[in-house]
mmCIF file of C-alpha atoms in Angstrom:
data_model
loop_
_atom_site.group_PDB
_atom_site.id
_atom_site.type_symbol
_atom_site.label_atom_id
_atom_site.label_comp_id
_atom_site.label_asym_id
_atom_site.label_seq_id
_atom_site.Cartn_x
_atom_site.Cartn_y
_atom_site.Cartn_z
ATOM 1 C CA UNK Z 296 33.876 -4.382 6.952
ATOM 2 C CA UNK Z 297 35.630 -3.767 3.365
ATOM 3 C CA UNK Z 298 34.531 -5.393 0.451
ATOM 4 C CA UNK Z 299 37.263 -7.061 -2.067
ATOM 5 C CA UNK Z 300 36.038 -6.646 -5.124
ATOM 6 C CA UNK Z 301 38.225 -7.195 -8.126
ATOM 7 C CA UNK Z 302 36.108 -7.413 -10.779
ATOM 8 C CA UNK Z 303 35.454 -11.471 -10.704
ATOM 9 C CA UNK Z 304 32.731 -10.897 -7.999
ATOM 10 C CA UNK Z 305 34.560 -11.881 -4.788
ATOM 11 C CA UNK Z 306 32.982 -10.071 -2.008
ATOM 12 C CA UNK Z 307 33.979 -10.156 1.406
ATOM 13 C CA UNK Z 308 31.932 -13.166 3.239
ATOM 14 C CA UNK Z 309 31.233 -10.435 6.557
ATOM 15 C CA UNK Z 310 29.731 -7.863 4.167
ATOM 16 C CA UNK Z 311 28.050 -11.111 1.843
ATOM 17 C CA UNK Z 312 26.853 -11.632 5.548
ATOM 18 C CA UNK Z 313 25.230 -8.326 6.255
ATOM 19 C CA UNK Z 314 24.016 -7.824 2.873
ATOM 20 C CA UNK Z 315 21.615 -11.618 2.989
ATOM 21 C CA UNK Z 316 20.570 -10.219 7.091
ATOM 22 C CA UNK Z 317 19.643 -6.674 5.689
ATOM 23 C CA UNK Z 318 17.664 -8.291 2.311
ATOM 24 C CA UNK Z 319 15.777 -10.990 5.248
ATOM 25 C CA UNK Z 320 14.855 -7.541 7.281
ATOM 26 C CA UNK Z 321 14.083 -5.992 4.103
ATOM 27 C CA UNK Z 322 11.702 -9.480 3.201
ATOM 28 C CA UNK Z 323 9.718 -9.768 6.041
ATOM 29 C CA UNK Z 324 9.110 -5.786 5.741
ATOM 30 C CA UNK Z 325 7.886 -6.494 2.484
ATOM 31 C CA UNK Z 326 5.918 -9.279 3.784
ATOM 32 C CA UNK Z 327 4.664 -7.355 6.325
ATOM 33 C CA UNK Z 328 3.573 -4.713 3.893
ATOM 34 C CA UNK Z 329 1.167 -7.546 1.813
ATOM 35 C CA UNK Z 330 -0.463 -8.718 4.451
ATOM 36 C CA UNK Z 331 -1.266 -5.391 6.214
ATOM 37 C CA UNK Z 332 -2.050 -4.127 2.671
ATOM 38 C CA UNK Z 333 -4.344 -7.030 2.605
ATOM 39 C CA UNK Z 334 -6.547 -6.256 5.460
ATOM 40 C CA UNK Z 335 -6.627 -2.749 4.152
ATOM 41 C CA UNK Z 336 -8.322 -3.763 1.346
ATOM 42 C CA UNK Z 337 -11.012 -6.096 3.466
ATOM 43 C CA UNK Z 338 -12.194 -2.833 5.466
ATOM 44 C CA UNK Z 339 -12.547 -0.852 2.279
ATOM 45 C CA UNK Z 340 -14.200 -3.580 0.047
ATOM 46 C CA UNK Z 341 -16.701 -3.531 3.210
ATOM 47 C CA UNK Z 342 -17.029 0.442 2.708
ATOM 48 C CA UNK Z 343 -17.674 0.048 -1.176
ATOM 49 C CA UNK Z 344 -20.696 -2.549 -0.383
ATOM 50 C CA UNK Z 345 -21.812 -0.141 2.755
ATOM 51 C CA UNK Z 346 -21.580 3.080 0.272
ATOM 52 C CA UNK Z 347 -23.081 0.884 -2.551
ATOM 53 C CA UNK Z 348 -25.778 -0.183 -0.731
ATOM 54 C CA UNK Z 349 -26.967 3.274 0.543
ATOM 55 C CA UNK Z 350 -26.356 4.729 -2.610
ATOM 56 C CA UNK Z 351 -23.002 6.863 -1.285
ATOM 57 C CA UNK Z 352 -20.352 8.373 -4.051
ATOM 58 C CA UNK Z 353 -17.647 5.870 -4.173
ATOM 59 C CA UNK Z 354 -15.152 8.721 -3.758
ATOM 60 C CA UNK Z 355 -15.030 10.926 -0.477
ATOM 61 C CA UNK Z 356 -12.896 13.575 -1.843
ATOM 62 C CA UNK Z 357 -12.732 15.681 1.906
ATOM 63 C CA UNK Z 358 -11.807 12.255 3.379
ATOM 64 C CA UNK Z 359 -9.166 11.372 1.110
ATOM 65 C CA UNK Z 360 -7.732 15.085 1.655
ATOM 66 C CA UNK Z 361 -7.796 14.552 5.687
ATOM 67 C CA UNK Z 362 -6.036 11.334 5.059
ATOM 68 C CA UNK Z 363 -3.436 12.558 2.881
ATOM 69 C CA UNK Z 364 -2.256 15.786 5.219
ATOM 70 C CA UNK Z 365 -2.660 12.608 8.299
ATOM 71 C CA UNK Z 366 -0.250 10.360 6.441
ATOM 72 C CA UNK Z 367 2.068 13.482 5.427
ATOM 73 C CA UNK Z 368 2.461 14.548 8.719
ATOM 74 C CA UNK Z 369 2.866 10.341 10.212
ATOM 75 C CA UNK Z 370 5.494 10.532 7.423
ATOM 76 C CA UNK Z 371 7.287 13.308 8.617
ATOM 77 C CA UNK Z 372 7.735 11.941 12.050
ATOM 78 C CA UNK Z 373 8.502 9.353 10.507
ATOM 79 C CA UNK Z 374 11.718 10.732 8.959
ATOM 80 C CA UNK Z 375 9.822 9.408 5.416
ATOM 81 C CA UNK Z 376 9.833 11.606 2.390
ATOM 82 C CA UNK Z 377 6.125 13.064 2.695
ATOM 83 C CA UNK Z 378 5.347 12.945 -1.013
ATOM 84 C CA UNK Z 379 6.418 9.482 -1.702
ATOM 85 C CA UNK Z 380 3.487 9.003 0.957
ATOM 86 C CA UNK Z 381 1.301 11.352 -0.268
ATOM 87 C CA UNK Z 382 2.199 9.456 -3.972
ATOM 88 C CA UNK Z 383 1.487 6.042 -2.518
ATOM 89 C CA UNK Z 384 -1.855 6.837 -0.905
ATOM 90 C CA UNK Z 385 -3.102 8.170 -3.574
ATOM 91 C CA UNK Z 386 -2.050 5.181 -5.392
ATOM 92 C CA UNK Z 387 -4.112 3.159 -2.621
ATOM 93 C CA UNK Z 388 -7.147 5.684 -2.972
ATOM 94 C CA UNK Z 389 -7.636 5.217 -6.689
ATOM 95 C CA UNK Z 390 -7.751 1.612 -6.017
ATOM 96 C CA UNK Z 391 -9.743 1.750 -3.455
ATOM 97 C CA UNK Z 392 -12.210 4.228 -5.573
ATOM 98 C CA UNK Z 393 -12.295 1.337 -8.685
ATOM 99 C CA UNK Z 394 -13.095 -1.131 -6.211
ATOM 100 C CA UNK Z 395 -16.199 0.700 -5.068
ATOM 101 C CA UNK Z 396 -17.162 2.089 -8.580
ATOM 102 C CA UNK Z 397 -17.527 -1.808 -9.554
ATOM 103 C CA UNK Z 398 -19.497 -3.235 -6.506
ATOM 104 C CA UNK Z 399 -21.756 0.072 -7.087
ATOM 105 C CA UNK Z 400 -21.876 -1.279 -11.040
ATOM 106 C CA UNK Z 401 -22.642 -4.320 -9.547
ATOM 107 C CA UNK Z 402 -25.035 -3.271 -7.079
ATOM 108 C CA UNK Z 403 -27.142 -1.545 -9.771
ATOM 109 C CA UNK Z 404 -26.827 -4.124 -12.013
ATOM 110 C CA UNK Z 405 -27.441 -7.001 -9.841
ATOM 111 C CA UNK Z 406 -24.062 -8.748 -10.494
ATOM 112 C CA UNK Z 407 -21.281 -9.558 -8.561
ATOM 113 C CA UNK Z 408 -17.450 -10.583 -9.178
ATOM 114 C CA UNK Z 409 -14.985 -11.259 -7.358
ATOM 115 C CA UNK Z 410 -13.290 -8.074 -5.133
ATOM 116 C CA UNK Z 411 -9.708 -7.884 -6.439
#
């Protein structure tokens, strides 16, 4: 497969092809990502309440450390870059910690919103 480009955007139809199958694959994996992303968030809005209600920190520093060397090494294996991991849990984790810092808020103050 060769592309023909000359400048007027003409691209081969077999590589036009194989670049709309690899963005589907590339879709649904983002898809995929959401949703499991999604039911991520359920279990740990259901930790925040459990911590809130029994008065826990809403950060677990040593757990967030164990699952930061875990999802370096699954990376690794992986053949991922282990710091982009490392950079997106901890992404995850401070979400995850503002989520339970607000259902503790509301907890103490008797309020609740909506878990987004």
């Amino acid at each position: 497969m060769t592309t023909r480009n000359t400048g007027t955007g003409d691209v081969d139809p077999a590589v036009r092809e194989e670049l709309a199958r690899l963005r589907d694959s590339i879709d649904n994996i983002d898809a995929a990502v959401v949703h499991m992303l999604a039911e991520r968030f359920k279990a740990t809005q259901q930790v925040g309440h459990l911590k809130a209600a029994h008065q826990l920190p809403p950060a677990d520093p040593d757990r967030e450390a164990r699952q930061i060397a875990r999802l370096r090494a699954l990376a690794e294996s992986a053949k991922l870059d282990p710091a982009f991991a490392e950079k997106f849990l901890n992404f995850i984790i401070a979400e995850v910690i503002r989520h339970h810092e607000r259902i503790a808020d509301d907890a103490i103050n008797g309020t609740a919103r909506p878990t987004n």
